[in-house]
């Protein structure tokens, strides 16, 4: 038997106590003579993206056993961002990413597993597990749980974002209570990550683009049996990677991250992907600065008109050929010789891929937009940068000048929008919602949906040091850095200040004289912490800037 690192806990007379404990969970001598493969699962009964992962795990374990490994499963936490949205529960969402990474690291290192298969869906769990994979660096294959099918309501495809936007339609008298009740019953028809190109599905596609999951895994719906076949093959494949000693560090290279960013730009993915790709890159030692996203966005056209900005859902992307077909279209722009978990190169993986629907995946020479989905803005209001999904912004709002309407929390802003206290021509500024100030950098689908539902999406812009759900569309600019709690310029904005937004030129400007801003800064005092105990308190002390992925600061 080839020597693997798990011999530390299962070989020699000194390890008789260890073997006795393994035998207590049902392992045989034969099992203990095989490599120990962790099956890391985020299954729970709360999150629709996770409700089916127990079955996926059974197929993974089958594949591991067939290939000669001993699978052992454990679980991580998983927060549903949709359920956490719009209240204090959302404070825990982004911070949970670091908890997940740490929990996977702890379990793998404490028990000396030889390799692992990661199984997850949804926003923070996917990047948290990827961060752990990069940090631990043992042979790993990722099985993403798959997307939810869109619901059908009155003959139209709908998703969870439709329900969020319907709330303000009811408030505005444009939809009845009976209609929203019907909509909420149809919008989310079953298992899987919410059906549009929101954060979870964006990151699922990017994990495949990075080479860490098998081809077609990223866009395969949760309820499609292909997901089970991919899961079983992933179990077999991780044993092969172990035998060949292929690790995440061999796959997660500079070139692989560049590929993933280009795929992100072509998809028009969630702005949260910026945070997560930077955090994963940090764990690998790859330098992926914020500016790189904008550089690649200017070079990479937007090819997929995906919900929430467009009509197509993840199931449509799957039927159009999935991520391999998109990467085949992007072939002239990609690094094709990168290694993947198939043990083959990207070039080999996509050789037979085909675009099956040109409505979903546009040709490289006839894109939806010449530039990619995300733009990075800078200026005196965001010296370290801010992020906007430019592909989801109406052309009339790409350049905008308005007067600031300032709020110190999301709740204040939502109340003002729904009570018609926000007017056309204004720029809603929501601050003290960053990694430190939130704490936790909440997503704000509630307020962006309210703006859309109240009919203000083409006349009101939104700027925040917090962040946005992948289900957000419209002129919503997030990740403004430095954040208000750190004394960033966004902390100095006052009602009535003029703000200039120019997305094509990548500028975000507070039209206030420098002298006045210095006077305001001299009179500014840091706010008292909103939370004084528990995990969020500690998170607020060590969370870094969104401009660097909101990773923990070095102590």
PDB file of C-alpha atoms in Angstrom, residues 140-362:
ATOM      1  CA  UNK A 140      -9.621  17.622  -3.522  1.00  0.00           C
ATOM      2  CA  UNK A 141     -12.611  17.492  -5.829  1.00  0.00           C
ATOM      3  CA  UNK A 142     -15.608  19.815  -5.407  1.00  0.00           C
ATOM      4  CA  UNK A 143     -19.157  18.668  -6.115  1.00  0.00           C
ATOM      5  CA  UNK A 144     -21.437  21.696  -6.259  1.00  0.00           C
ATOM      6  CA  UNK A 145     -25.029  20.892  -5.353  1.00  0.00           C
ATOM      7  CA  UNK A 146     -26.700  22.331  -8.431  1.00  0.00           C
ATOM      8  CA  UNK A 147     -29.201  25.058  -9.174  1.00  0.00           C
ATOM      9  CA  UNK A 148     -32.908  25.233  -8.464  1.00  0.00           C
ATOM     10  CA  UNK A 149     -35.225  25.171 -11.457  1.00  0.00           C
ATOM     11  CA  UNK A 150     -37.096  28.438 -12.013  1.00  0.00           C
ATOM     12  CA  UNK A 151     -40.705  28.594 -10.951  1.00  0.00           C
ATOM     13  CA  UNK A 152     -43.519  29.305 -13.396  1.00  0.00           C
ATOM     14  CA  UNK A 153     -46.082  31.964 -12.509  1.00  0.00           C
ATOM     15  CA  UNK A 154     -48.676  33.195 -14.983  1.00  0.00           C
ATOM     16  CA  UNK A 155     -46.690  31.615 -17.793  1.00  0.00           C
ATOM     17  CA  UNK A 156     -43.412  33.364 -16.889  1.00  0.00           C
ATOM     18  CA  UNK A 157     -40.237  31.990 -15.334  1.00  0.00           C
ATOM     19  CA  UNK A 158     -39.675  33.421 -11.863  1.00  0.00           C
ATOM     20  CA  UNK A 159     -37.180  33.096  -9.025  1.00  0.00           C
ATOM     21  CA  UNK A 160     -36.728  34.285  -5.478  1.00  0.00           C
ATOM     22  CA  UNK A 161     -35.759  37.778  -6.691  1.00  0.00           C
ATOM     23  CA  UNK A 162     -39.245  38.062  -8.197  1.00  0.00           C
ATOM     24  CA  UNK A 163     -40.724  37.607  -4.719  1.00  0.00           C
ATOM     25  CA  UNK A 164     -38.406  40.167  -3.122  1.00  0.00           C
ATOM     26  CA  UNK A 165     -39.372  42.712  -5.778  1.00  0.00           C
ATOM     27  CA  UNK A 166     -43.065  41.837  -5.393  1.00  0.00           C
ATOM     28  CA  UNK A 167     -43.056  43.059  -1.782  1.00  0.00           C
ATOM     29  CA  UNK A 168     -42.708  46.676  -2.869  1.00  0.00           C
ATOM     30  CA  UNK A 169     -45.204  46.117  -5.683  1.00  0.00           C
ATOM     31  CA  UNK A 170     -47.744  45.217  -2.993  1.00  0.00           C
ATOM     32  CA  UNK A 171     -46.724  48.277  -0.959  1.00  0.00           C
ATOM     33  CA  UNK A 172     -47.184  50.439  -4.056  1.00  0.00           C
ATOM     34  CA  UNK A 173     -50.621  48.956  -4.787  1.00  0.00           C
ATOM     35  CA  UNK A 174     -49.427  47.286  -8.003  1.00  0.00           C
ATOM     36  CA  UNK A 175     -49.952  43.710  -6.790  1.00  0.00           C
ATOM     37  CA  UNK A 176     -52.555  42.167  -4.523  1.00  0.00           C
ATOM     38  CA  UNK A 177     -51.901  40.115  -1.387  1.00  0.00           C
ATOM     39  CA  UNK A 178     -53.441  37.100  -3.092  1.00  0.00           C
ATOM     40  CA  UNK A 179     -51.049  37.452  -6.041  1.00  0.00           C
ATOM     41  CA  UNK A 180     -47.920  37.624  -3.902  1.00  0.00           C
ATOM     42  CA  UNK A 181     -49.169  34.619  -1.944  1.00  0.00           C
ATOM     43  CA  UNK A 182     -49.485  32.691  -5.197  1.00  0.00           C
ATOM     44  CA  UNK A 183     -46.084  33.913  -6.373  1.00  0.00           C
ATOM     45  CA  UNK A 184     -44.312  32.850  -3.175  1.00  0.00           C
ATOM     46  CA  UNK A 185     -45.725  29.342  -3.624  1.00  0.00           C
ATOM     47  CA  UNK A 186     -44.451  29.006  -7.209  1.00  0.00           C
ATOM     48  CA  UNK A 187     -41.150  30.916  -7.233  1.00  0.00           C
ATOM     49  CA  UNK A 188     -38.944  28.293  -5.556  1.00  0.00           C
ATOM     50  CA  UNK A 189     -40.144  24.869  -6.755  1.00  0.00           C
ATOM     51  CA  UNK A 190     -37.620  22.628  -5.014  1.00  0.00           C
ATOM     52  CA  UNK A 191     -34.043  21.718  -4.207  1.00  0.00           C
ATOM     53  CA  UNK A 192     -31.065  23.708  -5.428  1.00  0.00           C
ATOM     54  CA  UNK A 193     -29.373  27.086  -5.231  1.00  0.00           C
ATOM     55  CA  UNK A 194     -31.778  29.900  -6.159  1.00  0.00           C
ATOM     56  CA  UNK A 195     -32.337  29.713  -9.884  1.00  0.00           C
ATOM     57  CA  UNK A 196     -30.714  32.841 -11.352  1.00  0.00           C
ATOM     58  CA  UNK A 197     -27.101  33.895 -11.806  1.00  0.00           C
ATOM     59  CA  UNK A 198     -26.970  34.886  -8.156  1.00  0.00           C
ATOM     60  CA  UNK A 199     -23.914  34.456  -5.940  1.00  0.00           C
ATOM     61  CA  UNK A 200     -24.258  30.712  -5.318  1.00  0.00           C
ATOM     62  CA  UNK A 201     -24.610  29.790  -8.966  1.00  0.00           C
ATOM     63  CA  UNK A 202     -21.953  32.289  -9.994  1.00  0.00           C
ATOM     64  CA  UNK A 203     -19.451  30.707  -7.608  1.00  0.00           C
ATOM     65  CA  UNK A 204     -20.509  27.179  -8.663  1.00  0.00           C
ATOM     66  CA  UNK A 205     -19.658  28.060 -12.265  1.00  0.00           C
ATOM     67  CA  UNK A 206     -16.389  29.671 -11.202  1.00  0.00           C
ATOM     68  CA  UNK A 207     -15.311  26.614  -9.211  1.00  0.00           C
ATOM     69  CA  UNK A 208     -15.668  24.646 -12.437  1.00  0.00           C
ATOM     70  CA  UNK A 209     -13.843  27.388 -14.349  1.00  0.00           C
ATOM     71  CA  UNK A 210     -11.002  27.172 -11.809  1.00  0.00           C
ATOM     72  CA  UNK A 211     -10.724  23.471 -12.584  1.00  0.00           C
ATOM     73  CA  UNK A 212     -11.799  22.250  -9.131  1.00  0.00           C
ATOM     74  CA  UNK A 213     -14.994  20.437 -10.169  1.00  0.00           C
ATOM     75  CA  UNK A 214     -15.722  18.097 -13.052  1.00  0.00           C
ATOM     76  CA  UNK A 215     -16.919  19.536 -16.387  1.00  0.00           C
ATOM     77  CA  UNK A 216     -20.649  20.377 -16.437  1.00  0.00           C
ATOM     78  CA  UNK A 217     -20.927  20.266 -12.638  1.00  0.00           C
ATOM     79  CA  UNK A 218     -21.322  24.047 -12.251  1.00  0.00           C
ATOM     80  CA  UNK A 219     -24.580  24.507 -14.171  1.00  0.00           C
ATOM     81  CA  UNK A 220     -26.227  21.106 -13.777  1.00  0.00           C
ATOM     82  CA  UNK A 221     -29.589  21.489 -11.974  1.00  0.00           C
ATOM     83  CA  UNK A 222     -29.908  19.903  -8.543  1.00  0.00           C
ATOM     84  CA  UNK A 223     -32.750  17.646  -9.708  1.00  0.00           C
ATOM     85  CA  UNK A 224     -30.994  16.367 -12.826  1.00  0.00           C
ATOM     86  CA  UNK A 225     -29.657  12.805 -12.468  1.00  0.00           C
ATOM     87  CA  UNK A 226     -26.423  13.923 -14.133  1.00  0.00           C
ATOM     88  CA  UNK A 227     -25.573  15.491 -10.775  1.00  0.00           C
ATOM     89  CA  UNK A 228     -25.518  12.014  -9.179  1.00  0.00           C
ATOM     90  CA  UNK A 229     -23.342  10.610 -11.948  1.00  0.00           C
ATOM     91  CA  UNK A 230     -20.930  13.516 -11.558  1.00  0.00           C
ATOM     92  CA  UNK A 231     -20.897  12.942  -7.800  1.00  0.00           C
ATOM     93  CA  UNK A 232     -19.991   9.269  -8.213  1.00  0.00           C
ATOM     94  CA  UNK A 233     -17.292  10.086 -10.762  1.00  0.00           C
ATOM     95  CA  UNK A 234     -15.932  12.761  -8.398  1.00  0.00           C
ATOM     96  CA  UNK A 235     -15.543  10.080  -5.721  1.00  0.00           C
ATOM     97  CA  UNK A 236     -13.539   7.920  -8.101  1.00  0.00           C
ATOM     98  CA  UNK A 237     -11.565  10.881  -9.369  1.00  0.00           C
ATOM     99  CA  UNK A 238     -10.362  12.047  -5.934  1.00  0.00           C
ATOM    100  CA  UNK A 239      -8.703   8.666  -5.356  1.00  0.00           C
ATOM    101  CA  UNK A 240      -6.977   9.023  -8.716  1.00  0.00           C
ATOM    102  CA  UNK A 241      -5.767  12.508  -7.773  1.00  0.00           C
ATOM    103  CA  UNK A 242      -4.421  11.075  -4.516  1.00  0.00           C
ATOM    104  CA  UNK A 243      -2.514   8.378  -6.382  1.00  0.00           C
ATOM    105  CA  UNK A 244      -1.097  11.009  -8.750  1.00  0.00           C
ATOM    106  CA  UNK A 245      -0.500  13.497  -5.914  1.00  0.00           C
ATOM    107  CA  UNK A 246      -2.385  16.274  -7.703  1.00  0.00           C
ATOM    108  CA  UNK A 247      -3.266  18.976  -5.173  1.00  0.00           C
ATOM    109  CA  UNK A 248      -5.217  22.249  -5.265  1.00  0.00           C
ATOM    110  CA  UNK A 249      -1.924  24.151  -5.495  1.00  0.00           C
ATOM    111  CA  UNK A 250      -1.313  22.422  -8.835  1.00  0.00           C
ATOM    112  CA  UNK A 251      -4.693  23.631 -10.121  1.00  0.00           C
ATOM    113  CA  UNK A 252      -5.303  27.003  -8.446  1.00  0.00           C
ATOM    114  CA  UNK A 253      -2.657  28.954 -10.343  1.00  0.00           C
ATOM    115  CA  UNK A 254      -2.531  32.560 -11.526  1.00  0.00           C
ATOM    116  CA  UNK A 255      -3.687  31.396 -14.939  1.00  0.00           C
ATOM    117  CA  UNK A 256      -6.650  29.485 -13.467  1.00  0.00           C
ATOM    118  CA  UNK A 257      -7.838  32.536 -11.544  1.00  0.00           C
ATOM    119  CA  UNK A 258      -7.564  34.635 -14.691  1.00  0.00           C
ATOM    120  CA  UNK A 259      -9.758  32.086 -16.468  1.00  0.00           C
ATOM    121  CA  UNK A 260     -12.319  32.224 -13.657  1.00  0.00           C
ATOM    122  CA  UNK A 261     -12.484  36.026 -13.734  1.00  0.00           C
ATOM    123  CA  UNK A 262     -13.008  35.990 -17.504  1.00  0.00           C
ATOM    124  CA  UNK A 263     -15.817  33.432 -17.162  1.00  0.00           C
ATOM    125  CA  UNK A 264     -17.347  35.609 -14.447  1.00  0.00           C
ATOM    126  CA  UNK A 265     -17.270  38.620 -16.759  1.00  0.00           C
ATOM    127  CA  UNK A 266     -18.831  36.674 -19.625  1.00  0.00           C
ATOM    128  CA  UNK A 267     -21.597  35.383 -17.346  1.00  0.00           C
ATOM    129  CA  UNK A 268     -22.409  38.758 -15.794  1.00  0.00           C
ATOM    130  CA  UNK A 269     -22.105  37.109 -12.385  1.00  0.00           C
ATOM    131  CA  UNK A 270     -22.694  38.380  -8.870  1.00  0.00           C
ATOM    132  CA  UNK A 271     -20.501  41.170  -7.505  1.00  0.00           C
ATOM    133  CA  UNK A 272     -19.856  38.925  -4.493  1.00  0.00           C
ATOM    134  CA  UNK A 273     -17.618  36.819  -6.717  1.00  0.00           C
ATOM    135  CA  UNK A 274     -15.016  39.579  -6.382  1.00  0.00           C
ATOM    136  CA  UNK A 275     -14.855  39.105  -2.606  1.00  0.00           C
ATOM    137  CA  UNK A 276     -14.746  35.338  -2.841  1.00  0.00           C
ATOM    138  CA  UNK A 277     -12.220  34.922  -5.645  1.00  0.00           C
ATOM    139  CA  UNK A 278      -9.863  37.306  -3.855  1.00  0.00           C
ATOM    140  CA  UNK A 279     -10.267  35.365  -0.604  1.00  0.00           C
ATOM    141  CA  UNK A 280      -9.598  32.010  -2.295  1.00  0.00           C
ATOM    142  CA  UNK A 281      -6.611  33.445  -4.157  1.00  0.00           C
ATOM    143  CA  UNK A 282      -5.212  34.771  -0.883  1.00  0.00           C
ATOM    144  CA  UNK A 283      -5.216  31.238   0.548  1.00  0.00           C
ATOM    145  CA  UNK A 284      -3.272  29.958  -2.454  1.00  0.00           C
ATOM    146  CA  UNK A 285      -0.732  32.766  -2.416  1.00  0.00           C
ATOM    147  CA  UNK A 286      -1.939  34.030  -5.799  1.00  0.00           C
ATOM    148  CA  UNK A 287      -2.087  37.813  -6.120  1.00  0.00           C
ATOM    149  CA  UNK A 288      -5.512  38.872  -7.384  1.00  0.00           C
ATOM    150  CA  UNK A 289      -5.935  42.615  -6.776  1.00  0.00           C
ATOM    151  CA  UNK A 290      -9.235  44.411  -7.281  1.00  0.00           C
ATOM    152  CA  UNK A 291      -7.822  46.175 -10.328  1.00  0.00           C
ATOM    153  CA  UNK A 292      -7.339  42.840 -12.099  1.00  0.00           C
ATOM    154  CA  UNK A 293     -11.103  42.354 -12.290  1.00  0.00           C
ATOM    155  CA  UNK A 294     -11.524  45.627 -14.128  1.00  0.00           C
ATOM    156  CA  UNK A 295      -8.580  44.949 -16.432  1.00  0.00           C
ATOM    157  CA  UNK A 296     -10.056  41.604 -17.494  1.00  0.00           C
ATOM    158  CA  UNK A 297     -13.576  43.010 -17.675  1.00  0.00           C
ATOM    159  CA  UNK A 298     -12.467  45.554 -20.275  1.00  0.00           C
ATOM    160  CA  UNK A 299     -11.002  42.710 -22.361  1.00  0.00           C
ATOM    161  CA  UNK A 300     -13.754  40.108 -21.898  1.00  0.00           C
ATOM    162  CA  UNK A 301     -17.202  40.620 -23.436  1.00  0.00           C
ATOM    163  CA  UNK A 302     -20.462  39.849 -21.675  1.00  0.00           C
ATOM    164  CA  UNK A 303     -22.003  36.835 -23.435  1.00  0.00           C
ATOM    165  CA  UNK A 304     -24.827  35.513 -21.213  1.00  0.00           C
ATOM    166  CA  UNK A 305     -27.971  37.512 -20.467  1.00  0.00           C
ATOM    167  CA  UNK A 306     -28.768  35.814 -17.188  1.00  0.00           C
ATOM    168  CA  UNK A 307     -31.444  36.463 -14.589  1.00  0.00           C
ATOM    169  CA  UNK A 308     -31.832  38.792 -12.656  1.00  0.00           C
ATOM    170  CA  UNK A 309     -30.704  41.219 -15.375  1.00  0.00           C
ATOM    171  CA  UNK A 310     -31.852  39.029 -18.267  1.00  0.00           C
ATOM    172  CA  UNK A 311     -34.370  36.310 -19.124  1.00  0.00           C
ATOM    173  CA  UNK A 312     -32.197  33.197 -18.764  1.00  0.00           C
ATOM    174  CA  UNK A 313     -31.798  31.010 -15.692  1.00  0.00           C
ATOM    175  CA  UNK A 314     -29.076  28.514 -14.776  1.00  0.00           C
ATOM    176  CA  UNK A 315     -31.092  25.643 -16.181  1.00  0.00           C
ATOM    177  CA  UNK A 316     -31.025  27.484 -19.522  1.00  0.00           C
ATOM    178  CA  UNK A 317     -27.235  27.756 -19.332  1.00  0.00           C
ATOM    179  CA  UNK A 318     -27.036  24.017 -18.619  1.00  0.00           C
ATOM    180  CA  UNK A 319     -29.214  23.216 -21.639  1.00  0.00           C
ATOM    181  CA  UNK A 320     -27.088  25.553 -23.774  1.00  0.00           C
ATOM    182  CA  UNK A 321     -23.953  23.511 -23.056  1.00  0.00           C
ATOM    183  CA  UNK A 322     -22.980  24.656 -19.571  1.00  0.00           C
ATOM    184  CA  UNK A 323     -19.683  26.133 -18.460  1.00  0.00           C
ATOM    185  CA  UNK A 324     -17.629  24.017 -20.927  1.00  0.00           C
ATOM    186  CA  UNK A 325     -19.560  25.511 -23.858  1.00  0.00           C
ATOM    187  CA  UNK A 326     -19.023  29.034 -22.535  1.00  0.00           C
ATOM    188  CA  UNK A 327     -15.321  28.369 -22.035  1.00  0.00           C
ATOM    189  CA  UNK A 328     -15.133  26.915 -25.544  1.00  0.00           C
ATOM    190  CA  UNK A 329     -16.544  30.238 -26.809  1.00  0.00           C
ATOM    191  CA  UNK A 330     -13.992  32.133 -24.706  1.00  0.00           C
ATOM    192  CA  UNK A 331     -11.182  29.870 -25.894  1.00  0.00           C
ATOM    193  CA  UNK A 332      -9.091  32.629 -27.550  1.00  0.00           C
ATOM    194  CA  UNK A 333      -8.988  34.501 -24.220  1.00  0.00           C
ATOM    195  CA  UNK A 334      -8.293  31.598 -21.856  1.00  0.00           C
ATOM    196  CA  UNK A 335      -5.227  29.837 -20.537  1.00  0.00           C
ATOM    197  CA  UNK A 336      -5.885  26.391 -21.983  1.00  0.00           C
ATOM    198  CA  UNK A 337      -2.978  24.425 -20.536  1.00  0.00           C
ATOM    199  CA  UNK A 338      -4.048  24.711 -16.902  1.00  0.00           C
ATOM    200  CA  UNK A 339      -4.514  21.456 -14.999  1.00  0.00           C
ATOM    201  CA  UNK A 340      -7.956  20.450 -13.654  1.00  0.00           C
ATOM    202  CA  UNK A 341      -9.360  17.792 -11.308  1.00  0.00           C
ATOM    203  CA  UNK A 342      -9.988  15.553 -14.292  1.00  0.00           C
ATOM    204  CA  UNK A 343      -6.223  15.134 -14.394  1.00  0.00           C
ATOM    205  CA  UNK A 344      -6.377  16.692 -17.848  1.00  0.00           C
ATOM    206  CA  UNK A 345      -5.927  20.229 -19.114  1.00  0.00           C
ATOM    207  CA  UNK A 346      -8.727  22.691 -19.729  1.00  0.00           C
ATOM    208  CA  UNK A 347      -8.033  22.364 -23.454  1.00  0.00           C
ATOM    209  CA  UNK A 348      -8.738  18.637 -23.281  1.00  0.00           C
ATOM    210  CA  UNK A 349     -11.839  19.122 -21.114  1.00  0.00           C
ATOM    211  CA  UNK A 350     -13.596  21.497 -23.504  1.00  0.00           C
ATOM    212  CA  UNK A 351     -12.487  19.919 -26.763  1.00  0.00           C
ATOM    213  CA  UNK A 352     -15.905  18.359 -27.482  1.00  0.00           C
ATOM    214  CA  UNK A 353     -18.048  21.070 -25.848  1.00  0.00           C
ATOM    215  CA  UNK A 354     -20.662  22.777 -28.026  1.00  0.00           C
ATOM    216  CA  UNK A 355     -22.877  25.834 -27.700  1.00  0.00           C
ATOM    217  CA  UNK A 356     -26.406  24.489 -28.098  1.00  0.00           C
ATOM    218  CA  UNK A 357     -28.348  27.745 -27.763  1.00  0.00           C
ATOM    219  CA  UNK A 358     -26.993  31.009 -29.164  1.00  0.00           C
ATOM    220  CA  UNK A 359     -29.697  32.944 -27.353  1.00  0.00           C
ATOM    221  CA  UNK A 360     -28.133  31.952 -24.022  1.00  0.00           C
ATOM    222  CA  UNK A 361     -24.429  31.994 -24.980  1.00  0.00           C
ATOM    223  CA  UNK A 362     -23.704  34.731 -27.509  1.00  0.00           C
TER     224      UNK A 362
END
